[in-house]
PDB file of C-alpha atoms in Angstrom:
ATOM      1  CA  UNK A   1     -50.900   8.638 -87.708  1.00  0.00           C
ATOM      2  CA  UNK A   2     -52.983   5.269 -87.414  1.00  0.00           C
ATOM      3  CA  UNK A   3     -54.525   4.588 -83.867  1.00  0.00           C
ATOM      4  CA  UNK A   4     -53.983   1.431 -82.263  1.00  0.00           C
ATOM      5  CA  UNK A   5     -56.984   0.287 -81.373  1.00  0.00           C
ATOM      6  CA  UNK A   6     -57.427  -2.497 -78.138  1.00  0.00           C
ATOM      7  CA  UNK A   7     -59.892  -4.674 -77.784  1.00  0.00           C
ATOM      8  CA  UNK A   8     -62.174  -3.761 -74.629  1.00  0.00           C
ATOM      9  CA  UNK A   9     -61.392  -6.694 -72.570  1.00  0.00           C
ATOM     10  CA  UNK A  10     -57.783  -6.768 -73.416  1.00  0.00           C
ATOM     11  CA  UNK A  11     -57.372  -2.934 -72.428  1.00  0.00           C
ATOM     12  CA  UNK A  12     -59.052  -3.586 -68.822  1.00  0.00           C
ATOM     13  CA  UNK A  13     -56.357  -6.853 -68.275  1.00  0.00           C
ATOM     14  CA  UNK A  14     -53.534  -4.658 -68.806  1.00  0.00           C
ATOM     15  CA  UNK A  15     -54.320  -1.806 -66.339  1.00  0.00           C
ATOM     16  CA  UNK A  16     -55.833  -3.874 -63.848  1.00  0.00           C
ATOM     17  CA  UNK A  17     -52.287  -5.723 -64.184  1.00  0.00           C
ATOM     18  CA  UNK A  18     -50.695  -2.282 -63.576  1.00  0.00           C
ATOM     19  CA  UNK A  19     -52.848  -1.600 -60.717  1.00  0.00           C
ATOM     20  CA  UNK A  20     -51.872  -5.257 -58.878  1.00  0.00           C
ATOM     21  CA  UNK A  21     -48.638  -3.918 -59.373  1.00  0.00           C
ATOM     22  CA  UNK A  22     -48.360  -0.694 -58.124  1.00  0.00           C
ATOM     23  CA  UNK A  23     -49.993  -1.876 -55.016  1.00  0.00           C
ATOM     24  CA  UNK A  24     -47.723  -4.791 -54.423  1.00  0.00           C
ATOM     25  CA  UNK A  25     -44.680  -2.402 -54.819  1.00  0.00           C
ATOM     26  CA  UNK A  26     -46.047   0.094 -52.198  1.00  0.00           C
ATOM     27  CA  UNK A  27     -46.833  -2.844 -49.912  1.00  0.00           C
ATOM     28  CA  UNK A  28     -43.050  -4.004 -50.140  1.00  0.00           C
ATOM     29  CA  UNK A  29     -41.938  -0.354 -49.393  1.00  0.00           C
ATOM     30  CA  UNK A  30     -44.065  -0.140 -46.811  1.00  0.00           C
ATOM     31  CA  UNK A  31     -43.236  -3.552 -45.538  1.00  0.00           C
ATOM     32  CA  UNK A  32     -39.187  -2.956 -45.957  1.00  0.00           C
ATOM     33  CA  UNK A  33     -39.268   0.537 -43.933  1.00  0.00           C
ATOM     34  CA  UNK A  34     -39.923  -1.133 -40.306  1.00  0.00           C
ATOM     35  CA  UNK A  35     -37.414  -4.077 -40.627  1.00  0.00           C
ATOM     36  CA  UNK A  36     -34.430  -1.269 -41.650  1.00  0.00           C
ATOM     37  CA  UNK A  37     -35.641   1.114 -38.965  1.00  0.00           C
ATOM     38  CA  UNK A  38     -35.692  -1.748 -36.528  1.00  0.00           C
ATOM     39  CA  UNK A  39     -31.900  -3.026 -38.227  1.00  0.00           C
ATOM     40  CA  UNK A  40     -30.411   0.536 -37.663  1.00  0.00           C
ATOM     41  CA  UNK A  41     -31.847   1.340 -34.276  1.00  0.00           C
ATOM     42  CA  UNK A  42     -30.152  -1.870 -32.986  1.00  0.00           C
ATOM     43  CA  UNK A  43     -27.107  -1.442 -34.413  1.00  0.00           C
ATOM     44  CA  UNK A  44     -26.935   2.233 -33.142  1.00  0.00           C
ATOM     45  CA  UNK A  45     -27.855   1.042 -29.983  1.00  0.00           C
ATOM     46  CA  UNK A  46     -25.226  -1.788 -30.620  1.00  0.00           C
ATOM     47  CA  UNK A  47     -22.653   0.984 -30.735  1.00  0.00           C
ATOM     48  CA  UNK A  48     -23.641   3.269 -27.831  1.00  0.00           C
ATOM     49  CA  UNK A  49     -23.250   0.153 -25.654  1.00  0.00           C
ATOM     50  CA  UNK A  50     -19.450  -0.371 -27.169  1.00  0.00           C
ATOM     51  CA  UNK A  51     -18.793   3.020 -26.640  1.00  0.00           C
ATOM     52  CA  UNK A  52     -20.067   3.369 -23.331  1.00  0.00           C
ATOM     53  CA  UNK A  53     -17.964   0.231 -22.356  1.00  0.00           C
ATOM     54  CA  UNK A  54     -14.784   1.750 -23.944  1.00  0.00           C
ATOM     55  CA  UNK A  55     -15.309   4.949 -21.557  1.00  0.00           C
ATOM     56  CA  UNK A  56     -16.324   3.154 -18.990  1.00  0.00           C
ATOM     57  CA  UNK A  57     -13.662   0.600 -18.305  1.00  0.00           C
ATOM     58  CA  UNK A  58     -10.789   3.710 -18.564  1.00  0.00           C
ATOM     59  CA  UNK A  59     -13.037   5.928 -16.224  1.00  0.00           C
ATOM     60  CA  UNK A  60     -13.295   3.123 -13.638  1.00  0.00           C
ATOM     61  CA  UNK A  61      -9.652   1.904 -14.389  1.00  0.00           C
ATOM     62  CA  UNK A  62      -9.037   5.664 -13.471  1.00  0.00           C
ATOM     63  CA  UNK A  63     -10.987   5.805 -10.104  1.00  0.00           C
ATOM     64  CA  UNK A  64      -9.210   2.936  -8.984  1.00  0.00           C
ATOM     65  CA  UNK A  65      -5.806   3.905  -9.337  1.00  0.00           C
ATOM     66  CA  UNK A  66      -6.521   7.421  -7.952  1.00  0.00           C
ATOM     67  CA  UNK A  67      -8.052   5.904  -5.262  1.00  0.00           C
ATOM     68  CA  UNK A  68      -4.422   3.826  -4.799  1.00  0.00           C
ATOM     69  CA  UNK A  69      -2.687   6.736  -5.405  1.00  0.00           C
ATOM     70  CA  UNK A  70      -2.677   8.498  -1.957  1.00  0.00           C
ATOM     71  CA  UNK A  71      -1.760   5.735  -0.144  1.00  0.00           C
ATOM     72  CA  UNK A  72       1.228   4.576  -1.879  1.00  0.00           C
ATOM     73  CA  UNK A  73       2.318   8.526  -1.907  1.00  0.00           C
ATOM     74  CA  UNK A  74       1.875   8.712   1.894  1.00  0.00           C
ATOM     75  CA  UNK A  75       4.022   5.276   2.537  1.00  0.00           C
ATOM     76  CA  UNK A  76       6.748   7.109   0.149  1.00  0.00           C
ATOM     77  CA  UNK A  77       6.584  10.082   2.367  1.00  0.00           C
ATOM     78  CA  UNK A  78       6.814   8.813   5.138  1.00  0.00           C
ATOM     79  CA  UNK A  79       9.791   6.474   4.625  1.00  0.00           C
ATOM     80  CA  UNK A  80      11.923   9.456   3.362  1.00  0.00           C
ATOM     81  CA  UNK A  81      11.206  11.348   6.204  1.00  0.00           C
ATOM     82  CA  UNK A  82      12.229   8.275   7.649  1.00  0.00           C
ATOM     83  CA  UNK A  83      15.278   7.826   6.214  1.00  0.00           C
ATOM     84  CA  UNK A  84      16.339  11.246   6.766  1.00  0.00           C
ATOM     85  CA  UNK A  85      16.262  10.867  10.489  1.00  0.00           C
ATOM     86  CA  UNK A  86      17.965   7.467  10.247  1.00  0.00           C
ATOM     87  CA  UNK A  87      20.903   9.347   8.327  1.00  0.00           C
ATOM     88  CA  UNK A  88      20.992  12.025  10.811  1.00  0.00           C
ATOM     89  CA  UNK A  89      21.614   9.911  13.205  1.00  0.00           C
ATOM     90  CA  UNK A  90      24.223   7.551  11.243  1.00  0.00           C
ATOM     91  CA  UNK A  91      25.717  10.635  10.554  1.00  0.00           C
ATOM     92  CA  UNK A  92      25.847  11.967  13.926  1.00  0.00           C
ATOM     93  CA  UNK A  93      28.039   8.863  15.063  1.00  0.00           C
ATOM     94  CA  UNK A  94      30.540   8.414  12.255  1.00  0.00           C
ATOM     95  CA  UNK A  95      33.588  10.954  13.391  1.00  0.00           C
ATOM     96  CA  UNK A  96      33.503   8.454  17.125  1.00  0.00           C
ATOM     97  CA  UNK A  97      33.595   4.726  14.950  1.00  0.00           C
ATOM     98  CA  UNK A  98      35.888   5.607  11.811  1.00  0.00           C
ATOM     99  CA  UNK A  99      38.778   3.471  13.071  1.00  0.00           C
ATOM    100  CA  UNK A 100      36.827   0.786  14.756  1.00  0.00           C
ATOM    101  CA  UNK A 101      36.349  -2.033  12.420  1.00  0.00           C
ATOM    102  CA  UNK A 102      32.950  -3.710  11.859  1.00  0.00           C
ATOM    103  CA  UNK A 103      32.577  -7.254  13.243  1.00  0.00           C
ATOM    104  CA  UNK A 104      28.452  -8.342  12.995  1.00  0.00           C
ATOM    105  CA  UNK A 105      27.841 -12.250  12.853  1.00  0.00           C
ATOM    106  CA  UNK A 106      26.040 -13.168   9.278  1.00  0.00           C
ATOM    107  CA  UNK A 107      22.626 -15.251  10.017  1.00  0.00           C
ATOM    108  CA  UNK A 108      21.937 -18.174   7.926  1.00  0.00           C
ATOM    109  CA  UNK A 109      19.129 -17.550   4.779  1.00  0.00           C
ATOM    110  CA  UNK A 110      16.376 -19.597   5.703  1.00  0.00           C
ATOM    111  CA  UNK A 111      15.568 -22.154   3.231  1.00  0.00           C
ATOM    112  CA  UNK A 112      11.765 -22.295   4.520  1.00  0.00           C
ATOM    113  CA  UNK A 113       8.851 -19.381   4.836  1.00  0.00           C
ATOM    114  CA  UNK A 114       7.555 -20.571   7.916  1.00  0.00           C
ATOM    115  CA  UNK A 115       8.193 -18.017  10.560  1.00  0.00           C
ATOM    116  CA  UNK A 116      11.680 -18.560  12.549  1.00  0.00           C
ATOM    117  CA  UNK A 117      12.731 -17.650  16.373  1.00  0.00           C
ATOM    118  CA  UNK A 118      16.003 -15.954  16.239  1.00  0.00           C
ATOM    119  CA  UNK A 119      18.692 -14.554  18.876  1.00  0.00           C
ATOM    120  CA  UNK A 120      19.502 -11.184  18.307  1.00  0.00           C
ATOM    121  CA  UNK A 121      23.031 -10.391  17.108  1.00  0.00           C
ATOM    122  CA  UNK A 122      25.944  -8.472  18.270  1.00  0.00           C
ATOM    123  CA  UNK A 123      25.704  -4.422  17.079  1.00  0.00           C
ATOM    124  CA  UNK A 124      28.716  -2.815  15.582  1.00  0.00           C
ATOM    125  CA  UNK A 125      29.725   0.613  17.389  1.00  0.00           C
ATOM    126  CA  UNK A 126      27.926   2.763  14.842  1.00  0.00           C
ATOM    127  CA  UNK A 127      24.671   0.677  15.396  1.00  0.00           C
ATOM    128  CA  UNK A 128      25.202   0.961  19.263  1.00  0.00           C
ATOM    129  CA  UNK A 129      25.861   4.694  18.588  1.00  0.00           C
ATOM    130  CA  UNK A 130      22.551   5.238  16.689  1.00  0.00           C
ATOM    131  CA  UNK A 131      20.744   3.157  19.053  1.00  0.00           C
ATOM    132  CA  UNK A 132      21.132   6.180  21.484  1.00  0.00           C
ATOM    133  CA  UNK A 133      20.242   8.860  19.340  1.00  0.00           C
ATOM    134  CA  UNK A 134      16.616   6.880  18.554  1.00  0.00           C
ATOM    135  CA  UNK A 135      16.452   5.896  22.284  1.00  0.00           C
ATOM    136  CA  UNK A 136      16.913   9.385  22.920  1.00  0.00           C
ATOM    137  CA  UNK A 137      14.388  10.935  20.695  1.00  0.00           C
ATOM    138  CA  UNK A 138      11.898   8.225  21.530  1.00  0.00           C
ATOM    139  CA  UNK A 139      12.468   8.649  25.402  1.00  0.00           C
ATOM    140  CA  UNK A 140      11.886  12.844  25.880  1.00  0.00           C
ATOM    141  CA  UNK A 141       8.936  12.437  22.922  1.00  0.00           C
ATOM    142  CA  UNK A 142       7.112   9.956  25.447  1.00  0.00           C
ATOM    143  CA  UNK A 143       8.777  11.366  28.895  1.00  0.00           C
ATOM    144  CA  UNK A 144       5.164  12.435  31.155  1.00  0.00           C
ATOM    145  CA  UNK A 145       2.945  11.514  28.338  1.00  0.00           C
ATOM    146  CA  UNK A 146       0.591   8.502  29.309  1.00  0.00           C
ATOM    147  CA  UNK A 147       0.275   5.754  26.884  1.00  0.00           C
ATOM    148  CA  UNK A 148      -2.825   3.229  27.290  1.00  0.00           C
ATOM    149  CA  UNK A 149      -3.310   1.426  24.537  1.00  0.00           C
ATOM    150  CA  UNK A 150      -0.577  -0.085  21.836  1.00  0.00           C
ATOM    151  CA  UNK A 151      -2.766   2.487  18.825  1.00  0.00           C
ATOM    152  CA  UNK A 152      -1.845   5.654  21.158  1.00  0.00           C
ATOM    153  CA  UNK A 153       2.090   4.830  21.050  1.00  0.00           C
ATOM    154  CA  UNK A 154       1.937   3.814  17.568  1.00  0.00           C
ATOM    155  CA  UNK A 155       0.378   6.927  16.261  1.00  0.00           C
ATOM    156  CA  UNK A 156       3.138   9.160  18.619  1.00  0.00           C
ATOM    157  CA  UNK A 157       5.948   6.812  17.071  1.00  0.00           C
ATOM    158  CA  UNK A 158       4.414   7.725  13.489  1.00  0.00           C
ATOM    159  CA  UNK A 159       4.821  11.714  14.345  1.00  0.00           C
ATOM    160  CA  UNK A 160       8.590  11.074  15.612  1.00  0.00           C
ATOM    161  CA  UNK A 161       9.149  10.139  11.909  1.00  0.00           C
ATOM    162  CA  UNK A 162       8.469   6.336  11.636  1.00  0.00           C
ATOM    163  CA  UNK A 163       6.519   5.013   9.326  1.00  0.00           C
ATOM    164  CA  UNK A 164       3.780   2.555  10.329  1.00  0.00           C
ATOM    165  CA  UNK A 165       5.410   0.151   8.225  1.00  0.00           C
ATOM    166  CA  UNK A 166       8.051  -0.394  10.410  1.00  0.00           C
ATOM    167  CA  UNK A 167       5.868  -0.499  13.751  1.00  0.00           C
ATOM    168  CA  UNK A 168       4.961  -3.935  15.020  1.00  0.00           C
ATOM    169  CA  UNK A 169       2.717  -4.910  17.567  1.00  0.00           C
ATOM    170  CA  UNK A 170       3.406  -7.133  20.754  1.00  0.00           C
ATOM    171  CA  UNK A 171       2.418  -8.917  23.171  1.00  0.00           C
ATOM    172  CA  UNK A 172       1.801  -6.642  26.076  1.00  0.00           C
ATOM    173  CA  UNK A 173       3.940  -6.700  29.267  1.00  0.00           C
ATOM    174  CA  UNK A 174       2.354  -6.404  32.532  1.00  0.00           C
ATOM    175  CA  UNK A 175      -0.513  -5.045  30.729  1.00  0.00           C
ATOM    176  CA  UNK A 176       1.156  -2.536  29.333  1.00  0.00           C
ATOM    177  CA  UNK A 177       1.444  -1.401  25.190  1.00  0.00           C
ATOM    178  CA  UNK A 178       4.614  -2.714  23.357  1.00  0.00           C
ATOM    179  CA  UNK A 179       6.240  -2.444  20.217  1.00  0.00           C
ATOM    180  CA  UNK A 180       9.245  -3.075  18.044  1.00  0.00           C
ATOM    181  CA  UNK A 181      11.161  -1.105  15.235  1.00  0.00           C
ATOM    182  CA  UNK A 182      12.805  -2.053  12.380  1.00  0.00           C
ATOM    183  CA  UNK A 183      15.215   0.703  11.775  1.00  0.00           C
ATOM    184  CA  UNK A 184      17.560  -1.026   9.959  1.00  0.00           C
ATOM    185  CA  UNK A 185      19.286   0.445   6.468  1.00  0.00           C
ATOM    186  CA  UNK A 186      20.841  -1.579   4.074  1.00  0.00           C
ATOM    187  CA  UNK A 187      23.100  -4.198   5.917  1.00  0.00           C
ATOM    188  CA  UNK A 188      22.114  -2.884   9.227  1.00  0.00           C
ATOM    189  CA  UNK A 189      20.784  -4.467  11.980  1.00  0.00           C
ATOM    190  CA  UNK A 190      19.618  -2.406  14.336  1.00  0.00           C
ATOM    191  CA  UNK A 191      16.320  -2.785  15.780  1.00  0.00           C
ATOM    192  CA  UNK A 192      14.469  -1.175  18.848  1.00  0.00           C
ATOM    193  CA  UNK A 193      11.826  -1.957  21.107  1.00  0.00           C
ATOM    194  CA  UNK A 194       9.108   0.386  23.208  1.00  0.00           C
ATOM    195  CA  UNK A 195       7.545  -0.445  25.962  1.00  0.00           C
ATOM    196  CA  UNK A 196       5.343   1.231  27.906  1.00  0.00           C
ATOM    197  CA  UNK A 197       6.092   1.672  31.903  1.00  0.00           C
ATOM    198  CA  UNK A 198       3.596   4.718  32.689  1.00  0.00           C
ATOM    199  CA  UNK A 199       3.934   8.439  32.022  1.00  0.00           C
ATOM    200  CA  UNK A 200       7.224   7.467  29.857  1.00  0.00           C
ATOM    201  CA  UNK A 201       8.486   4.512  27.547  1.00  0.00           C
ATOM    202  CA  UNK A 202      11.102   2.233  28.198  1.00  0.00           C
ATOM    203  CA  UNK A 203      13.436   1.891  24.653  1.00  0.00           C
ATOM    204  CA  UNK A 204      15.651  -0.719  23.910  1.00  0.00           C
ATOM    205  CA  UNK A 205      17.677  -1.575  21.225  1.00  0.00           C
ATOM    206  CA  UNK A 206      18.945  -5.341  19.701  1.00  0.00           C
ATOM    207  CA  UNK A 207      20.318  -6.700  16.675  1.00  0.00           C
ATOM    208  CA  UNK A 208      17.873  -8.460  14.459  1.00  0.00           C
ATOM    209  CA  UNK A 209      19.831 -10.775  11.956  1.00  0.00           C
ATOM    210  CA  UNK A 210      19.357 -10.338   8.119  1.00  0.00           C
ATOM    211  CA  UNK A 211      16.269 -11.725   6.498  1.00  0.00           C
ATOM    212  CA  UNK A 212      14.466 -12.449   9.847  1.00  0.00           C
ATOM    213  CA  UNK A 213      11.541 -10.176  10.945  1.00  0.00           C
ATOM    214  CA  UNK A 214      12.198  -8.359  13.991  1.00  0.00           C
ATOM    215  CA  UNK A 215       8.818  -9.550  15.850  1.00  0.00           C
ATOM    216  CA  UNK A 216      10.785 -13.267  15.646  1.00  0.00           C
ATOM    217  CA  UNK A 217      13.933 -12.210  17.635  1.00  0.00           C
ATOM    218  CA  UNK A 218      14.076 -13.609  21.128  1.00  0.00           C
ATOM    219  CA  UNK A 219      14.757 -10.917  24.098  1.00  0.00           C
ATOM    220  CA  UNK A 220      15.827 -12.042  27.272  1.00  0.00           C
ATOM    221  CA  UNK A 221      12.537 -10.257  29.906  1.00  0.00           C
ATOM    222  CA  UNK A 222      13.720  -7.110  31.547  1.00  0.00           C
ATOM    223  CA  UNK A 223      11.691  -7.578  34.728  1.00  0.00           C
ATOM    224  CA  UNK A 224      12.963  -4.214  36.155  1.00  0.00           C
ATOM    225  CA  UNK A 225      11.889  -1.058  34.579  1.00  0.00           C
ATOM    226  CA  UNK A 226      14.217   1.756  34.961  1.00  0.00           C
ATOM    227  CA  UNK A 227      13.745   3.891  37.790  1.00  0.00           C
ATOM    228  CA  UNK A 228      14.543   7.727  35.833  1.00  0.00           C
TER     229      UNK A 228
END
């Protein structure tokens, strides 16, 4: 076969041409590399940061509500135990009140939130009767036990079974802790009230009408404290 023969200055063109090439190509490679390394690394950093905020908001969604947990279990507890007392008692005075009808004045629904004064109603023989049991277990749980401050009597009222829900503070008489109940069940109305008198509490009971806290019923002032 023939050779092809190129002219000198023609030949030199063409692979200095090639040359020019070849380097331009491995400057755009090199050139390229950085920019995808850089676009991957931020999109896989991109993607640890969604991740870590998918595991993070369950995690602290988790603390929070195990945090919640225990408290609400506690209140639960202790208005069963609650409750189981209260039945006792209910119990305890149903064979003495079966034939005695029911006869408890209905208060009005208040058509405002601000907070109302209210005289206490009448209690129905089973509400009178249960009103001794508590005074009863209240009285010889307190009886030569000395109770100085209103945080002392509620924490002994809390091991007698009542939950701290139902425990209000008031205002102190002759210096002295005091505290009301709300022991009522369903449509009961039966509501007590401690008060401290040294070495003992005096307990009594009232009827608190429906829908009215028992902190906003009026009581007539007992200036004598019992003598036994």
């Amino acid at each position: 076969m023939r050779s092809i023969l190129f002219p000198k200055p023609l030949l030199t063109a063409a692979l200095g041409s090639v040359v020019v090439l070849a380097a331009a190509g491995t400057q755009s490679a090199h050139a390229a590399t950085p920019a995808s390394t850089t676009t991957t690394a931020s999109a896989a950093s991109a993607v640890s940061a969604r991740a870590s905020a998918v595991h993070a908001t369950p995690r602290s969604s988790a603390v929070r509500t195990a945090r919640a947990v225990p408290v609400v279990t506690r209140a639960r507890v202790a208005e069963t135990r609650f409750l189981e007392l209260a039945s006792l008692f209910a119990q305890s005075c149903e064979p003495r009140v079966l034939s005695v009808p029911d006869h408890v004045a209905s208060a009005p629904t208040p058509d405002h939130t601000l907070p109302v004064l209210a005289d206490p109603v009448p209690l129905t023989p089973t509400e009178e009767c249960t009103a001794q049991r508590h005074q009863a277990w209240i009285t010889k749980a307190f009886s030569g036990k000395e109770t100085a401050t209103y945080e002392q009597m509620r924490d002994r009222l809390t091991t007698l079974r009542y939950p701290g829900a139902r425990i209000y503070r008031m205002p102190n008489f002759a210096g002295e802790p005091v505290a009301r109940l709300d022991v009522r069940v369903g449509a009961d109305h039966l509501a007590l009230e401690v008060t401290d008198i040294g070495h003992g509490v005096m307990v009594r009971a009232f009827g608190a009408p429906k829908d009215v806290s028992v902190t906003e019923v009026l009581l007539k002032p007992q200036l004598d404290r019992p003598t036994s």
